[in-house]
mmCIF file of N, CA, C and O in Angstrom:
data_model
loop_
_atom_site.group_PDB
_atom_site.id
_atom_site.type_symbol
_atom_site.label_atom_id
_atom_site.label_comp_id
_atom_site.label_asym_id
_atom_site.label_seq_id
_atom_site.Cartn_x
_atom_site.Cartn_y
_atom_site.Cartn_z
ATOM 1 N N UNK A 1 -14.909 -2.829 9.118
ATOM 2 C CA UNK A 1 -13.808 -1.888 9.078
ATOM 3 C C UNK A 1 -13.853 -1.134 7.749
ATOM 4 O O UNK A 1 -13.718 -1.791 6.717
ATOM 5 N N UNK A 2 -13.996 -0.075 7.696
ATOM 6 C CA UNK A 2 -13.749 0.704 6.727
ATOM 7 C C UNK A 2 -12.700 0.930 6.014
ATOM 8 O O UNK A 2 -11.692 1.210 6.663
ATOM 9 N N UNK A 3 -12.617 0.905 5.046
ATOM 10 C CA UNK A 3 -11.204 1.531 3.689
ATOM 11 C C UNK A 3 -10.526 2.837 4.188
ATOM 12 O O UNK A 3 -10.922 3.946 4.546
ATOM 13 N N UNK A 4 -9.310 2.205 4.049
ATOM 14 C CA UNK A 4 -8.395 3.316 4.693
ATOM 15 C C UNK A 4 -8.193 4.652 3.565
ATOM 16 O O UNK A 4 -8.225 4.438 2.354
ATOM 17 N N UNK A 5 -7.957 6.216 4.206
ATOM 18 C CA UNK A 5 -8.681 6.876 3.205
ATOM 19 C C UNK A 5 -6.697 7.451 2.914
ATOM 20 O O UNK A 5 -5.659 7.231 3.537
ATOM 21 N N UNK A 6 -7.059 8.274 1.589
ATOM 22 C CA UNK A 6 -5.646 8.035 1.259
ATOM 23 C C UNK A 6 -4.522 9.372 2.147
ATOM 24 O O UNK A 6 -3.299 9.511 2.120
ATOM 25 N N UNK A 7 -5.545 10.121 2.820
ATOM 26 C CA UNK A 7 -4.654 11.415 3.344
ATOM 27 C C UNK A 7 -4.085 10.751 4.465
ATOM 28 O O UNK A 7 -3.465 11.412 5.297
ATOM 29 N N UNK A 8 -4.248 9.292 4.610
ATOM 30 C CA UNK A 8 -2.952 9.076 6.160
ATOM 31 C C UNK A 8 -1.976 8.276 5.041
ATOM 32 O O UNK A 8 -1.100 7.584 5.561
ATOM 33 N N UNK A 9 -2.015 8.288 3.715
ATOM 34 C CA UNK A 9 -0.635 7.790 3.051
ATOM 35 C C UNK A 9 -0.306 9.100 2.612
ATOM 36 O O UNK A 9 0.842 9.190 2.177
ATOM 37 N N UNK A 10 -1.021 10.204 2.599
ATOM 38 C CA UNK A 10 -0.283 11.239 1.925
ATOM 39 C C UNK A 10 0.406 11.860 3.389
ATOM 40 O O UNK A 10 0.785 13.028 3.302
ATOM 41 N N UNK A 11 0.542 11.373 4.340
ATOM 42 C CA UNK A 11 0.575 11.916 5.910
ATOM 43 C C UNK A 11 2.065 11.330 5.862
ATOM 44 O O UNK A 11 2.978 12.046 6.271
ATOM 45 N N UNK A 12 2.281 10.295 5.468
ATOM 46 C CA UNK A 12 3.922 9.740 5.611
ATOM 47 C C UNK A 12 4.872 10.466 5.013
ATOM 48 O O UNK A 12 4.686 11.249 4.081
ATOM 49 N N UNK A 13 6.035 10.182 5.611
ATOM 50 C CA UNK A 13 7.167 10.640 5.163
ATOM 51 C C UNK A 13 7.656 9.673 4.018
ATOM 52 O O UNK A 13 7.231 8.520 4.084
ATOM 53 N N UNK A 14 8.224 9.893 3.314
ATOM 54 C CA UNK A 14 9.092 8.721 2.506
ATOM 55 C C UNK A 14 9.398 7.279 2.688
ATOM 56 O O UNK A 14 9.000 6.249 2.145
ATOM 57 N N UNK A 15 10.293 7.572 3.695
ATOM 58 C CA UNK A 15 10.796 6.450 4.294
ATOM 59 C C UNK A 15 9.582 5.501 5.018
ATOM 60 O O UNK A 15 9.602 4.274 4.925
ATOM 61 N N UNK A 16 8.668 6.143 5.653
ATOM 62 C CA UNK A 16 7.599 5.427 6.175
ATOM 63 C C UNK A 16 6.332 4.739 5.255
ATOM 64 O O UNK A 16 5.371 4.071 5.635
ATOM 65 N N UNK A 17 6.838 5.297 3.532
ATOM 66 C CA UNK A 17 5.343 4.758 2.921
ATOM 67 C C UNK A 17 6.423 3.814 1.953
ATOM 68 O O UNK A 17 5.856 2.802 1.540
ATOM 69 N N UNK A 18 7.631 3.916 1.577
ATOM 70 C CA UNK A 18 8.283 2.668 1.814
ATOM 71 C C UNK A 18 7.894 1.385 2.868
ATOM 72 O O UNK A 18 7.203 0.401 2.603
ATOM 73 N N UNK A 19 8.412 1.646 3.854
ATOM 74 C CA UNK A 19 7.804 0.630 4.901
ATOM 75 C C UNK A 19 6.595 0.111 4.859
ATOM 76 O O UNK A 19 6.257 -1.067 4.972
ATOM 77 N N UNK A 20 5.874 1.188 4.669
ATOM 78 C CA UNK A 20 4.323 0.499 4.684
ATOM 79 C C UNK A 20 3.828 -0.448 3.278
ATOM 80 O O UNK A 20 3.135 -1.465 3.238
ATOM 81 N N UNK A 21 4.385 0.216 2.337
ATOM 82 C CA UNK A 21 4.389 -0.398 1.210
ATOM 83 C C UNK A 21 5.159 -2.031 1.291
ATOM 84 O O UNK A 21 4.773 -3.021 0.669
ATOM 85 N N UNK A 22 5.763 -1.995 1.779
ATOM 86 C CA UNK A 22 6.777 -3.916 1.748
ATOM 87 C C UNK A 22 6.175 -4.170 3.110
ATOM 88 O O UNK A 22 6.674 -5.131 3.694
ATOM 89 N N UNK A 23 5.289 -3.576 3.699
ATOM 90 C CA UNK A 23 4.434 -4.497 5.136
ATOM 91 C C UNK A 23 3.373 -4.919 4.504
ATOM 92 O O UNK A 23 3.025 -6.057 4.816
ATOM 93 N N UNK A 24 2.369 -4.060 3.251
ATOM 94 C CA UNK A 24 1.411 -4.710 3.169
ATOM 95 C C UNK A 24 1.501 -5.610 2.028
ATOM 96 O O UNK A 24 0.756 -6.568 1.821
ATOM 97 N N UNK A 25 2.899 -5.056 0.992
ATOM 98 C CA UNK A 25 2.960 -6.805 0.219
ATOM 99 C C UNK A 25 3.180 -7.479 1.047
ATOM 100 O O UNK A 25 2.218 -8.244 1.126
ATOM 101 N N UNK A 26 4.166 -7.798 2.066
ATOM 102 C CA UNK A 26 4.336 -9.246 2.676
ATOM 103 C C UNK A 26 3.069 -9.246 3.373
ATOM 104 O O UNK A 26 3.007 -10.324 3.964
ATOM 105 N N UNK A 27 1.788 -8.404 3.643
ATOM 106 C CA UNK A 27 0.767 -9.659 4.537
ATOM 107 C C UNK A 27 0.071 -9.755 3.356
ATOM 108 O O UNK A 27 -0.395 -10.888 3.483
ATOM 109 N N UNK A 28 -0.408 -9.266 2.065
ATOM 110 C CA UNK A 28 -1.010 -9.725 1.072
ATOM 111 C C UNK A 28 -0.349 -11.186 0.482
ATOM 112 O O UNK A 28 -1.009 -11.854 -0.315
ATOM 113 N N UNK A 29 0.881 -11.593 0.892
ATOM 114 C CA UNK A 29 1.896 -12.571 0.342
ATOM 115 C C UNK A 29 1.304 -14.074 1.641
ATOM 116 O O UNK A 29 1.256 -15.298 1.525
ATOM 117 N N UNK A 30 0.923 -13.002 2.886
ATOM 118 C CA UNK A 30 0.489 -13.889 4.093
ATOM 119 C C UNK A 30 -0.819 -14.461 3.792
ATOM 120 O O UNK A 30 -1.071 -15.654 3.959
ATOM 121 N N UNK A 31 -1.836 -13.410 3.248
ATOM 122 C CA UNK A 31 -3.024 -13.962 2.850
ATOM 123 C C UNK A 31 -2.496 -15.076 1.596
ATOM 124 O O UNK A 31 -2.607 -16.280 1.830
ATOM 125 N N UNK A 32 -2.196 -14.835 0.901
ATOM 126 C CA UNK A 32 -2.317 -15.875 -0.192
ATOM 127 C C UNK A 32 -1.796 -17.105 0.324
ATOM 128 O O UNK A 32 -2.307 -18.171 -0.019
ATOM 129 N N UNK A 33 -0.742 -17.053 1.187
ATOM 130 C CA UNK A 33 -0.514 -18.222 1.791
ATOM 131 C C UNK A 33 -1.433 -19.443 2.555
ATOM 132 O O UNK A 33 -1.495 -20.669 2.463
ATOM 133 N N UNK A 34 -2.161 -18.307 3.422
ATOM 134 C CA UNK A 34 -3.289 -18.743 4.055
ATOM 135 C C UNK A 34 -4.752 -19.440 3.114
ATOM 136 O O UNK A 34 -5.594 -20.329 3.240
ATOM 137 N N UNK A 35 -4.476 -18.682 2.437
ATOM 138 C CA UNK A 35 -5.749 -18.977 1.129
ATOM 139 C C UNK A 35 -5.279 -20.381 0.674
ATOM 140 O O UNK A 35 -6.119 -21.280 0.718
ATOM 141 N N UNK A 36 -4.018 -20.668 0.238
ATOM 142 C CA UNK A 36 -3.621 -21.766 0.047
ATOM 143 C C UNK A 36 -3.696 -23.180 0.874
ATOM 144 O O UNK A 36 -3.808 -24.352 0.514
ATOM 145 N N UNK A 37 -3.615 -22.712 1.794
ATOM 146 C CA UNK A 37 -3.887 -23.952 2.945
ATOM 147 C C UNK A 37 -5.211 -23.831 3.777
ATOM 148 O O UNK A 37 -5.375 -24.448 4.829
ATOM 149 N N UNK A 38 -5.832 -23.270 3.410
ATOM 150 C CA UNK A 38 -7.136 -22.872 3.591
ATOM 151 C C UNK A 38 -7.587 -22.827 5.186
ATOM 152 O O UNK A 38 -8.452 -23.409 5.840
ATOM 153 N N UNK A 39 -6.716 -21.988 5.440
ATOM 154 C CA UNK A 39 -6.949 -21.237 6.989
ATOM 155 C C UNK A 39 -7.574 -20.019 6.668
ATOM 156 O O UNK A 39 -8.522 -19.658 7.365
ATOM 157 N N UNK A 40 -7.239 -19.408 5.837
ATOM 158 C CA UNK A 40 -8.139 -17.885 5.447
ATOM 159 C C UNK A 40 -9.396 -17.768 6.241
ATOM 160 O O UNK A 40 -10.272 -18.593 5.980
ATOM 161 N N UNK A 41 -9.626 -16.901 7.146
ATOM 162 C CA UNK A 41 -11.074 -16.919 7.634
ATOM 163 C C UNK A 41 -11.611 -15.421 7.244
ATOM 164 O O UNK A 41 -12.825 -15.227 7.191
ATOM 165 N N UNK A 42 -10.527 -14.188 6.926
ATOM 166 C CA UNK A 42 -11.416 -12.994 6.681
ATOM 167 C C UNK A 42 -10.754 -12.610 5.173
ATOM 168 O O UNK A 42 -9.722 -12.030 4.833
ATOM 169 N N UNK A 43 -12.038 -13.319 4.340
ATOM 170 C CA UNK A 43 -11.149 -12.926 2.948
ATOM 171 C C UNK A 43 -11.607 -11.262 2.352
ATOM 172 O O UNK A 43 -11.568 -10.814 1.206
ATOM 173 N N UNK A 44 -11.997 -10.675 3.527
ATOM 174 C CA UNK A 44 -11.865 -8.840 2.947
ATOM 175 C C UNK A 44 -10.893 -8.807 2.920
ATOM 176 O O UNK A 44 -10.354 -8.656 1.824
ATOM 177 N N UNK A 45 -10.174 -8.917 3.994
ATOM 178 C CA UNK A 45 -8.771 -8.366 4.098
ATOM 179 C C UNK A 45 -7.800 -8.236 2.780
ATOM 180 O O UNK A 45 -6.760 -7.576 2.789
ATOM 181 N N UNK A 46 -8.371 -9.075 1.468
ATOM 182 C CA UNK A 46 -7.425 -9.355 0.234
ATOM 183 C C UNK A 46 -7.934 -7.647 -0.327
ATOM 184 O O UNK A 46 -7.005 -6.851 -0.465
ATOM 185 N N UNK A 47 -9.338 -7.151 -0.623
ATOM 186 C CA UNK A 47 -9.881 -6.081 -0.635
ATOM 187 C C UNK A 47 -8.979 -4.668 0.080
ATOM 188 O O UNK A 47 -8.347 -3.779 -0.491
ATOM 189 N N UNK A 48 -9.212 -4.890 1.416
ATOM 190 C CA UNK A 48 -8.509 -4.145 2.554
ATOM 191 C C UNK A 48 -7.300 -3.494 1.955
ATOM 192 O O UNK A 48 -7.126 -2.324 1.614
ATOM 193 N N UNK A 49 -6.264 -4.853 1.897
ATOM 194 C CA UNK A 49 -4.650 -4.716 1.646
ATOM 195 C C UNK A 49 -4.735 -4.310 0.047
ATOM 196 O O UNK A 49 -4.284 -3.165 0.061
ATOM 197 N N UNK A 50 -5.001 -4.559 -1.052
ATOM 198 C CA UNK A 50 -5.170 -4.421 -2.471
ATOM 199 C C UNK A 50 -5.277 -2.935 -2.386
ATOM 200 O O UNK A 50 -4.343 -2.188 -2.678
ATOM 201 N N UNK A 51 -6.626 -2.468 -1.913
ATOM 202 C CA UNK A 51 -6.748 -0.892 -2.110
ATOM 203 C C UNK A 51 -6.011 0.156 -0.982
ATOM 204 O O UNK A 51 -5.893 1.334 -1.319
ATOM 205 N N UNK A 52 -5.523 -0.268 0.340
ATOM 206 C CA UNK A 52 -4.499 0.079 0.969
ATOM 207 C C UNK A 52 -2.643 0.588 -0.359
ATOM 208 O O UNK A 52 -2.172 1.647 -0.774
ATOM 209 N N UNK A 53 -2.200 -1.104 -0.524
ATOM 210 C CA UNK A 53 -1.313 -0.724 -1.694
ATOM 211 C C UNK A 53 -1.247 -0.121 -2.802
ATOM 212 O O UNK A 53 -0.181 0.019 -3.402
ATOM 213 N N UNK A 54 -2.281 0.283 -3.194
ATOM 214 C CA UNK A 54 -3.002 1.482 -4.564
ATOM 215 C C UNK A 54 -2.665 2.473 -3.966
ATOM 216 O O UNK A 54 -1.850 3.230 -4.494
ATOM 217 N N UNK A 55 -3.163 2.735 -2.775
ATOM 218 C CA UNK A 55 -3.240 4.028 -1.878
ATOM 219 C C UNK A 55 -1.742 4.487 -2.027
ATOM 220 O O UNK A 55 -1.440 5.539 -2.591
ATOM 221 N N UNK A 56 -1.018 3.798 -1.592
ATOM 222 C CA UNK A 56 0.314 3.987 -0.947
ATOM 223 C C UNK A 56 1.240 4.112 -1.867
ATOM 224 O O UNK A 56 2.246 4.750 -1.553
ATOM 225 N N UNK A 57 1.114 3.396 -3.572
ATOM 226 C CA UNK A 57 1.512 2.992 -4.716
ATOM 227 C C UNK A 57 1.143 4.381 -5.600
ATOM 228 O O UNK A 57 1.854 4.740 -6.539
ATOM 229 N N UNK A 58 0.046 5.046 -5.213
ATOM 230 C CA UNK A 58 0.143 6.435 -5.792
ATOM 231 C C UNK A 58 0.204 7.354 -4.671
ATOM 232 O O UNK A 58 -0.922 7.798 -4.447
ATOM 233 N N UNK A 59 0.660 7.590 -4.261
ATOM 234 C CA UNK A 59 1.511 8.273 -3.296
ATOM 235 C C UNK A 59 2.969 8.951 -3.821
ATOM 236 O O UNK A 59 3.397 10.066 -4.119
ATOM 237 N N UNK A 60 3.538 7.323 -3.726
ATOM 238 C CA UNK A 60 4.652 7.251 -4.120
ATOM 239 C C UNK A 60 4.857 7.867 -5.129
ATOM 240 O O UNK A 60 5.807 8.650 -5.136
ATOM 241 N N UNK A 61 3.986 7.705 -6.371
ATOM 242 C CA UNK A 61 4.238 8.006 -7.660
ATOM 243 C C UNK A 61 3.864 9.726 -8.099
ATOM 244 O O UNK A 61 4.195 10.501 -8.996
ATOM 245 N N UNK A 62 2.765 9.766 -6.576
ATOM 246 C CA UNK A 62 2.348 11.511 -7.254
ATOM 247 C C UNK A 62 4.594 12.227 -6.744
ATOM 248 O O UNK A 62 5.523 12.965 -7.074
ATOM 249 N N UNK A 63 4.277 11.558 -6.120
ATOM 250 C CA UNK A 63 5.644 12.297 -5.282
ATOM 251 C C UNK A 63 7.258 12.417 -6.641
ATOM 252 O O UNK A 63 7.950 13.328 -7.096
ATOM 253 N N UNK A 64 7.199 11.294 -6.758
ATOM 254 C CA UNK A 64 8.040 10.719 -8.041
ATOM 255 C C UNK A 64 8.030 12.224 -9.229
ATOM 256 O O UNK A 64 8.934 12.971 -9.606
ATOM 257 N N UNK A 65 6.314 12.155 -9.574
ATOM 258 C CA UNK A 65 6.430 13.438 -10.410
ATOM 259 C C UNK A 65 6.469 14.313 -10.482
ATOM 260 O O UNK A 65 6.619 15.068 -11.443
ATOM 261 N N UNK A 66 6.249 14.557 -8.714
ATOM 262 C CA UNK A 66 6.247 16.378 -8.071
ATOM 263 C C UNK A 66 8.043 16.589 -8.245
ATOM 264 O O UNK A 66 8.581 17.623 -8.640
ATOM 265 N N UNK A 67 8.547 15.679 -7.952
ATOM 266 C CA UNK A 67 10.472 15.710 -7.554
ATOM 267 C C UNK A 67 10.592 15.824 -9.737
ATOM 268 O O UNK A 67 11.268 16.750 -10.185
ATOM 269 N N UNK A 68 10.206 15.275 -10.304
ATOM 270 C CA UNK A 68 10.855 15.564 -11.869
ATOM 271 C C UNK A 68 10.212 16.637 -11.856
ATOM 272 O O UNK A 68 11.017 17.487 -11.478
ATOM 273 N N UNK A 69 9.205 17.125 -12.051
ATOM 274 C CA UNK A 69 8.484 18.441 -12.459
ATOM 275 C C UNK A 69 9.430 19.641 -11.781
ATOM 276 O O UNK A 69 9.890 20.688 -12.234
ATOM 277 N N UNK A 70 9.488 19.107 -10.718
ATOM 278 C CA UNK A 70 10.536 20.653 -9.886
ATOM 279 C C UNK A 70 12.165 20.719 -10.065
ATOM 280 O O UNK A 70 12.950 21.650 -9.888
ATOM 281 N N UNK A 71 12.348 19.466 -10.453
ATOM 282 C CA UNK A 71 13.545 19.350 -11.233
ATOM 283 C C UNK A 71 13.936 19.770 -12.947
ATOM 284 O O UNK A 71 14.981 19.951 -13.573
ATOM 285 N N UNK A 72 12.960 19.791 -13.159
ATOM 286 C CA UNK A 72 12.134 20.451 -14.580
ATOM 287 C C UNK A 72 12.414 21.693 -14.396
ATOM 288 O O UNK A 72 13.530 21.939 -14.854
ATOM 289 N N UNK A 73 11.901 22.609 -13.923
ATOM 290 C CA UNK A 73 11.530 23.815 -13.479
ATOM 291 C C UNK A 73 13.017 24.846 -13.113
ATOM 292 O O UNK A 73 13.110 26.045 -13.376
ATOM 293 N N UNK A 74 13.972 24.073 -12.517
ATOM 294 C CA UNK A 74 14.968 24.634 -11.720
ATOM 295 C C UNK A 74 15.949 24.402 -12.768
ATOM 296 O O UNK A 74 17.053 24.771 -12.370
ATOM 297 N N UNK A 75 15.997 23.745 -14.436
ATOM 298 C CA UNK A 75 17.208 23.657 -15.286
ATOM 299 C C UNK A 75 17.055 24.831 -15.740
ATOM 300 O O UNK A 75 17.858 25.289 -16.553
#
């Protein structure tokens, strides 16, 4: 499976890269669990979810500075 590329997090709305963002901490929270009791059978997936939440984690943040910058702009 290939790395998810970042224009389907720049594709969300707000509210949806919220969501996605607290779905893939809690299964990164699932892997570690699993890792712990050593059921883990596909340890990409720690890879997968890690650079997924980067993805989604600057997203958020380009957005954060587009909303001050234009708030900047309009005093």
């Amino acid at each position: 499976m290939p790395l998810p590329k970042i224009e389907d997090a720049r594709s969300l709305s707000d509210k949806e890269l919220q969501e996605q963002i607290v779905a893939v901490k809690r299964e990164l929270f699932q892997l570690r669990f699993q890792k712990g009791t050593r059921q883990l059978e596909k340890s990409h997936q720690f890879k997968h979810n890690r650079h997924r939440l980067a993805q989604l984690m600057t997203v958020e943040r380009e957005r954060q500075l587009a909303s001050i910058v234009s708030d900047a702009e309009t005093e």
